[in-house]
Amino acid sequence: MPETTRRNSGHEWTENEIAELRELAGGNTPVGVMSVKLGRTEDAIRSKAQSEGISLSPPNRSPYGDMS
């Protein structure tokens, strides 16, 4: 596992990290990218998002916009 992914492993989440998680989730950022940005494992991100009521599921729409 890369060091950047583990830099916060085992540490409590800060309010700033939770705010960044909300912002990234709101922008439909993939969990893998969130993992690198926040220095947390993907499992930790999913777990924290669930405990904070943050949806990681993007809306049911194409990432390429309206293709019609």
Short mmCIF file of C-alpha atoms in Angstrom, two decimals, residues 12 15 17-18 29 34 66:
data_model
loop_
_atom_site.label_atom_id
_atom_site.label_comp_id
_atom_site.label_asym_id
_atom_site.label_seq_id
_atom_site.Cartn_x
_atom_site.Cartn_y
_atom_site.Cartn_z
CA GLU A 12 -9.23 10.42 13.93
CA GLU A 15 -13.56 18.48 10.71
CA GLU A 17 -11.20 16.17 6.34
CA ILE A 18 -14.92 15.50 6.76
CA THR A 29 -15.22 12.21 -7.20
CA MET A 34 -10.70 10.54 -2.59
CA ASP A 66 -26.43 14.36 -22.51
#
